[in-house]
GROMACS .gro file of C-alpha atoms in nm:
model
  295
    1UNK     CA    1   1.281  -3.214   0.383
    2UNK     CA    2   1.457  -2.858   0.486
    3UNK     CA    3   1.116  -2.706   0.442
    4UNK     CA    4   0.950  -2.955   0.723
    5UNK     CA    5   1.208  -2.900   0.936
    6UNK     CA    6   1.176  -2.521   0.911
    7UNK     CA    7   0.815  -2.531   0.989
    8UNK     CA    8   0.865  -2.738   1.267
    9UNK     CA    9   1.126  -2.521   1.447
   10UNK     CA   10   0.899  -2.236   1.381
   11UNK     CA   11   0.590  -2.386   1.543
   12UNK     CA   12   0.804  -2.502   1.812
   13UNK     CA   13   0.902  -2.181   1.888
   14UNK     CA   14   0.579  -2.008   1.879
   15UNK     CA   15   0.450  -2.260   2.109
   16UNK     CA   16   0.717  -2.237   2.380
   17UNK     CA   17   0.688  -1.861   2.380
   18UNK     CA   18   0.314  -1.885   2.419
   19UNK     CA   19   0.390  -2.083   2.769
   20UNK     CA   20   0.693  -1.905   2.885
   21UNK     CA   21   0.651  -1.561   2.780
   22UNK     CA   22   0.427  -1.464   3.079
   23UNK     CA   23   0.622  -1.671   3.349
   24UNK     CA   24   0.964  -1.551   3.246
   25UNK     CA   25   0.843  -1.201   3.341
   26UNK     CA   26   0.729  -1.292   3.713
   27UNK     CA   27   0.930  -1.615   3.793
   28UNK     CA   28   1.135  -1.476   4.097
   29UNK     CA   29   0.837  -1.301   4.267
   30UNK     CA   30   0.583  -1.591   4.206
   31UNK     CA   31   0.815  -1.854   4.375
   32UNK     CA   32   0.881  -1.627   4.660
   33UNK     CA   33   0.547  -1.607   4.717
   34UNK     CA   34   0.484  -1.973   4.715
   35UNK     CA   35   0.734  -2.090   4.928
   36UNK     CA   36   0.652  -1.905   5.235
   37UNK     CA   37   0.571  -2.087   5.540
   38UNK     CA   38   0.206  -2.103   5.622
   39UNK     CA   39   0.066  -1.876   5.905
   40UNK     CA   40  -0.222  -1.918   6.159
   41UNK     CA   41  -0.462  -1.723   6.333
   42UNK     CA   42  -0.728  -1.848   6.574
   43UNK     CA   43  -0.874  -2.159   6.417
   44UNK     CA   44  -0.712  -2.090   6.066
   45UNK     CA   45  -0.411  -2.273   6.058
   46UNK     CA   46  -0.334  -2.300   5.679
   47UNK     CA   47  -0.309  -1.919   5.575
   48UNK     CA   48  -0.066  -1.947   5.267
   49UNK     CA   49  -0.045  -1.874   4.915
   50UNK     CA   50  -0.228  -1.646   4.779
   51UNK     CA   51  -0.302  -1.556   5.156
   52UNK     CA   52  -0.095  -1.373   5.388
   53UNK     CA   53  -0.139  -1.215   5.708
   54UNK     CA   54  -0.062  -0.843   5.772
   55UNK     CA   55   0.241  -0.922   5.984
   56UNK     CA   56   0.379  -1.158   5.726
   57UNK     CA   57   0.666  -1.096   5.524
   58UNK     CA   58   0.620  -0.868   5.223
   59UNK     CA   59   0.737  -1.136   5.012
   60UNK     CA   60   0.484  -1.365   5.108
   61UNK     CA   61   0.127  -1.392   4.921
   62UNK     CA   62  -0.036  -1.143   4.720
   63UNK     CA   63  -0.155  -0.800   4.892
   64UNK     CA   64  -0.509  -0.829   4.756
   65UNK     CA   65  -0.544  -1.137   4.979
   66UNK     CA   66  -0.404  -0.994   5.293
   67UNK     CA   67  -0.586  -1.116   5.610
   68UNK     CA   68  -0.522  -0.962   5.973
   69UNK     CA   69  -0.563  -1.154   6.287
   70UNK     CA   70  -0.757  -0.961   6.553
   71UNK     CA   71  -0.808  -1.092   6.907
   72UNK     CA   72  -0.728  -1.433   6.762
   73UNK     CA   73  -0.971  -1.419   6.487
   74UNK     CA   74  -0.863  -1.405   6.128
   75UNK     CA   75  -1.034  -1.116   5.973
   76UNK     CA   76  -1.100  -1.005   5.596
   77UNK     CA   77  -1.206  -0.689   5.503
   78UNK     CA   78  -1.409  -0.652   5.192
   79UNK     CA   79  -1.592  -0.342   5.041
   80UNK     CA   80  -1.563  -0.164   5.394
   81UNK     CA   81  -1.713  -0.430   5.571
   82UNK     CA   82  -1.544  -0.656   5.834
   83UNK     CA   83  -1.578  -1.036   5.786
   84UNK     CA   84  -1.451  -1.331   6.025
   85UNK     CA   85  -1.259  -1.619   5.801
   86UNK     CA   86  -1.434  -1.942   5.909
   87UNK     CA   87  -1.247  -2.177   5.639
   88UNK     CA   88  -0.980  -2.160   5.334
   89UNK     CA   89  -1.010  -2.444   5.110
   90UNK     CA   90  -0.699  -2.504   4.886
   91UNK     CA   91  -0.875  -2.806   4.716
   92UNK     CA   92  -1.177  -2.599   4.574
   93UNK     CA   93  -1.010  -2.236   4.585
   94UNK     CA   94  -1.255  -2.093   4.791
   95UNK     CA   95  -1.279  -1.919   5.116
   96UNK     CA   96  -1.577  -1.908   5.374
   97UNK     CA   97  -1.675  -1.563   5.555
   98UNK     CA   98  -1.917  -1.447   5.797
   99UNK     CA   99  -2.033  -1.089   5.889
  100UNK     CA  100  -1.871  -0.994   6.186
  101UNK     CA  101  -2.223  -0.833   6.335
  102UNK     CA  102  -2.370  -1.206   6.352
  103UNK     CA  103  -2.339  -1.377   6.678
  104UNK     CA  104  -2.416  -1.768   6.708
  105UNK     CA  105  -2.643  -1.733   7.003
  106UNK     CA  106  -2.808  -1.392   6.975
  107UNK     CA  107  -3.099  -1.434   6.705
  108UNK     CA  108  -3.132  -1.034   6.729
  109UNK     CA  109  -2.785  -0.985   6.578
  110UNK     CA  110  -2.783  -0.887   6.250
  111UNK     CA  111  -2.520  -0.787   5.989
  112UNK     CA  112  -2.427  -0.397   5.984
  113UNK     CA  113  -2.386  -0.342   5.626
  114UNK     CA  114  -2.518  -0.494   5.276
  115UNK     CA  115  -2.342  -0.692   5.029
  116UNK     CA  116  -2.475  -0.793   4.675
  117UNK     CA  117  -2.331  -1.018   4.416
  118UNK     CA  118  -2.322  -0.693   4.227
  119UNK     CA  119  -2.003  -0.583   4.440
  120UNK     CA  120  -1.819  -0.870   4.244
  121UNK     CA  121  -1.940  -0.829   3.927
  122UNK     CA  122  -1.728  -0.490   3.870
  123UNK     CA  123  -1.513  -0.557   3.554
  124UNK     CA  124  -1.190  -0.474   3.743
  125UNK     CA  125  -1.301  -0.704   4.045
  126UNK     CA  126  -1.184  -1.042   3.985
  127UNK     CA  127  -0.972  -1.139   4.291
  128UNK     CA  128  -1.325  -1.287   4.454
  129UNK     CA  129  -1.616  -1.430   4.262
  130UNK     CA  130  -1.963  -1.534   4.394
  131UNK     CA  131  -1.953  -1.847   4.146
  132UNK     CA  132  -1.704  -2.126   4.090
  133UNK     CA  133  -1.510  -2.125   3.747
  134UNK     CA  134  -1.607  -2.498   3.637
  135UNK     CA  135  -1.540  -2.551   3.282
  136UNK     CA  136  -1.522  -2.259   2.998
  137UNK     CA  137  -1.892  -2.150   2.967
  138UNK     CA  138  -1.923  -1.877   3.195
  139UNK     CA  139  -2.329  -1.915   3.174
  140UNK     CA  140  -2.290  -2.246   3.371
  141UNK     CA  141  -2.075  -2.174   3.635
  142UNK     CA  142  -2.236  -2.268   3.959
  143UNK     CA  143  -2.315  -2.006   4.210
  144UNK     CA  144  -2.134  -2.011   4.550
  145UNK     CA  145  -2.409  -1.810   4.743
  146UNK     CA  146  -2.783  -1.699   4.739
  147UNK     CA  147  -2.928  -1.379   4.904
  148UNK     CA  148  -3.118  -1.323   5.203
  149UNK     CA  149  -3.331  -0.984   5.175
  150UNK     CA  150  -3.436  -0.740   5.423
  151UNK     CA  151  -3.757  -0.608   5.300
  152UNK     CA  152  -3.987  -0.310   5.437
  153UNK     CA  153  -4.341  -0.272   5.334
  154UNK     CA  154  -4.621  -0.034   5.336
  155UNK     CA  155  -4.909  -0.317   5.350
  156UNK     CA  156  -4.908  -0.648   5.534
  157UNK     CA  157  -4.790  -0.925   5.258
  158UNK     CA  158  -4.952  -1.261   5.269
  159UNK     CA  159  -4.700  -1.480   5.083
  160UNK     CA  160  -4.507  -1.784   5.175
  161UNK     CA  161  -4.215  -1.636   5.032
  162UNK     CA  162  -4.184  -1.339   5.327
  163UNK     CA  163  -4.085  -1.452   5.655
  164UNK     CA  164  -4.243  -1.213   5.917
  165UNK     CA  165  -3.994  -0.997   6.089
  166UNK     CA  166  -3.758  -1.310   6.214
  167UNK     CA  167  -3.641  -1.106   6.506
  168UNK     CA  168  -3.519  -0.846   6.254
  169UNK     CA  169  -3.346  -0.584   6.446
  170UNK     CA  170  -3.506  -0.247   6.341
  171UNK     CA  171  -3.228  -0.034   6.439
  172UNK     CA  172  -3.039  -0.169   6.144
  173UNK     CA  173  -3.318  -0.031   5.902
  174UNK     CA  174  -3.230   0.243   5.665
  175UNK     CA  175  -3.588   0.304   5.710
  176UNK     CA  176  -3.696   0.457   6.033
  177UNK     CA  177  -4.100   0.448   5.989
  178UNK     CA  178  -4.214   0.196   6.270
  179UNK     CA  179  -4.552   0.167   6.104
  180UNK     CA  180  -4.384  -0.046   5.817
  181UNK     CA  181  -4.428  -0.420   5.814
  182UNK     CA  182  -4.085  -0.588   5.783
  183UNK     CA  183  -3.998  -0.930   5.614
  184UNK     CA  184  -3.703  -1.154   5.502
  185UNK     CA  185  -3.705  -1.341   5.203
  186UNK     CA  186  -3.477  -1.590   5.088
  187UNK     CA  187  -3.345  -1.631   4.711
  188UNK     CA  188  -3.522  -1.319   4.566
  189UNK     CA  189  -3.278  -1.130   4.366
  190UNK     CA  190  -3.527  -1.023   4.067
  191UNK     CA  191  -3.717  -0.662   4.098
  192UNK     CA  192  -3.996  -0.861   3.941
  193UNK     CA  193  -4.037  -1.069   4.298
  194UNK     CA  194  -4.077  -0.782   4.529
  195UNK     CA  195  -4.421  -0.682   4.620
  196UNK     CA  196  -4.560  -0.359   4.494
  197UNK     CA  197  -4.577  -0.199   4.846
  198UNK     CA  198  -4.238  -0.333   4.962
  199UNK     CA  199  -3.891  -0.218   4.911
  200UNK     CA  200  -3.529  -0.390   4.958
  201UNK     CA  201  -3.358  -0.236   5.267
  202UNK     CA  202  -3.088  -0.478   5.293
  203UNK     CA  203  -2.927  -0.762   5.118
  204UNK     CA  204  -2.671  -1.050   5.208
  205UNK     CA  205  -2.500  -1.354   5.101
  206UNK     CA  206  -2.512  -1.714   5.244
  207UNK     CA  207  -2.400  -2.045   5.131
  208UNK     CA  208  -2.537  -2.276   5.402
  209UNK     CA  209  -2.610  -2.624   5.265
  210UNK     CA  210  -2.969  -2.709   5.325
  211UNK     CA  211  -3.156  -2.995   5.208
  212UNK     CA  212  -3.481  -2.786   5.145
  213UNK     CA  213  -3.453  -2.581   4.854
  214UNK     CA  214  -3.824  -2.446   4.916
  215UNK     CA  215  -3.794  -2.085   5.022
  216UNK     CA  216  -4.147  -2.124   5.167
  217UNK     CA  217  -4.028  -2.387   5.398
  218UNK     CA  218  -3.755  -2.205   5.573
  219UNK     CA  219  -3.792  -2.098   5.918
  220UNK     CA  220  -3.673  -1.810   6.099
  221UNK     CA  221  -3.395  -2.010   6.295
  222UNK     CA  222  -3.283  -2.135   5.949
  223UNK     CA  223  -3.226  -1.751   5.861
  224UNK     CA  224  -3.020  -1.729   6.127
  225UNK     CA  225  -2.823  -2.026   6.098
  226UNK     CA  226  -2.751  -1.908   5.723
  227UNK     CA  227  -2.611  -1.572   5.844
  228UNK     CA  228  -2.411  -1.790   6.104
  229UNK     CA  229  -2.255  -1.992   5.861
  230UNK     CA  230  -2.160  -1.720   5.608
  231UNK     CA  231  -2.073  -1.736   5.275
  232UNK     CA  232  -1.803  -1.867   5.018
  233UNK     CA  233  -1.623  -1.691   4.768
  234UNK     CA  234  -1.400  -1.804   4.483
  235UNK     CA  235  -1.035  -1.680   4.464
  236UNK     CA  236  -0.924  -1.865   4.178
  237UNK     CA  237  -0.963  -1.581   3.921
  238UNK     CA  238  -0.692  -1.369   4.120
  239UNK     CA  239  -0.418  -1.632   4.083
  240UNK     CA  240  -0.463  -1.729   3.720
  241UNK     CA  241  -0.144  -1.567   3.601
  242UNK     CA  242   0.048  -1.774   3.903
  243UNK     CA  243  -0.048  -2.118   3.704
  244UNK     CA  244  -0.117  -1.994   3.348
  245UNK     CA  245  -0.014  -1.761   3.084
  246UNK     CA  246  -0.378  -1.687   3.009
  247UNK     CA  247  -0.676  -1.744   3.198
  248UNK     CA  248  -0.781  -2.063   3.384
  249UNK     CA  249  -1.074  -2.250   3.524
  250UNK     CA  250  -1.150  -2.578   3.702
  251UNK     CA  251  -1.217  -2.929   3.560
  252UNK     CA  252  -1.442  -3.207   3.729
  253UNK     CA  253  -1.156  -3.326   3.953
  254UNK     CA  254  -1.076  -2.936   4.059
  255UNK     CA  255  -0.758  -2.924   3.868
  256UNK     CA  256  -0.644  -2.620   3.726
  257UNK     CA  257  -0.673  -2.600   3.317
  258UNK     CA  258  -0.537  -2.318   3.141
  259UNK     CA  259  -0.651  -2.167   2.837
  260UNK     CA  260  -0.563  -1.859   2.636
  261UNK     CA  261  -0.867  -1.645   2.523
  262UNK     CA  262  -0.717  -1.484   2.249
  263UNK     CA  263  -0.599  -1.828   2.098
  264UNK     CA  264  -0.812  -2.094   2.204
  265UNK     CA  265  -0.520  -2.309   2.325
  266UNK     CA  266  -0.584  -2.528   2.631
  267UNK     CA  267  -0.363  -2.722   2.848
  268UNK     CA  268  -0.395  -2.901   3.199
  269UNK     CA  269  -0.195  -2.837   3.509
  270UNK     CA  270  -0.250  -3.048   3.813
  271UNK     CA  271  -0.409  -2.880   4.120
  272UNK     CA  272  -0.087  -2.856   4.294
  273UNK     CA  273   0.110  -2.769   4.007
  274UNK     CA  274   0.283  -2.429   3.907
  275UNK     CA  275   0.397  -2.305   3.585
  276UNK     CA  276   0.754  -2.305   3.659
  277UNK     CA  277   0.746  -2.701   3.761
  278UNK     CA  278   0.466  -2.790   3.519
  279UNK     CA  279   0.601  -2.665   3.146
  280UNK     CA  280   0.677  -2.990   2.979
  281UNK     CA  281   0.986  -3.085   2.824
  282UNK     CA  282   0.957  -3.097   2.446
  283UNK     CA  283   1.179  -3.337   2.286
  284UNK     CA  284   1.382  -3.196   1.954
  285UNK     CA  285   1.199  -3.298   1.654
  286UNK     CA  286   0.899  -3.426   1.809
  287UNK     CA  287   0.548  -3.379   1.751
  288UNK     CA  288   0.378  -3.127   2.001
  289UNK     CA  289   0.000  -3.166   2.091
  290UNK     CA  290  -0.174  -2.888   2.237
  291UNK     CA  291  -0.603  -2.946   2.286
  292UNK     CA  292  -0.803  -2.695   2.174
  293UNK     CA  293  -1.100  -2.563   2.380
  294UNK     CA  294  -1.399  -2.423   2.286
  295UNK     CA  295  -1.448  -2.095   2.487
   0.00000   0.00000   0.00000
């Protein structure tokens, strides 16, 4: 009997330590970051944790999610580029942004710089991702965007995947040869899909929700609308440590699930819960059950 009680006490201590060791070190900062009032700029009225405006108190939000308010527009600077914030979703942990060089009623306007999915794949970069962290199998994470590629070719290309010019502004080209043929392609990301006489000049991202998945049936108007709509990024990865002592992901109901990659222990917090009010009260001498997730 005594042996059984000793095991229960030790097991309880280990499990509580797994849940509490990380939150304890950061409790004051995290709570302050969460309790600040929402800010607004232009048409974005819900700027709150983890986001902050540059004019907000220092204890609000995370510095890596700092936004600025310029000419009554919410701005995000990312990889040296300037983007206008179109929407922040706290239901699925995404932000939608648009290239600052794009003008809705100007079909000749183009982004001034490229952005690749590769930018977000660097090992140290986790604040934003181009995929949604759904489930525990990273290979099945749904992508939030697709690529628009500006091509420059030595010879004409006869392919339904290559849109001819699309009012492509040559001033934005990195290749000055006016005798080259220029195209826009949608969704091409593999080198094997690029014609032999062509090379990639610029790449952009878009999350425009279209019903037609066939690139061959996309018009130049569609391409412009895709750039005007912008693209979505997930910011869940950068706030996992505010909800979980380990890593986290979303279940099908967009609730945050926590897991510790080293132990395989997983447990559920609601979408609006935080670790400081989500840690369960364990009854003394009671049985503790924590589901094990396959990572």
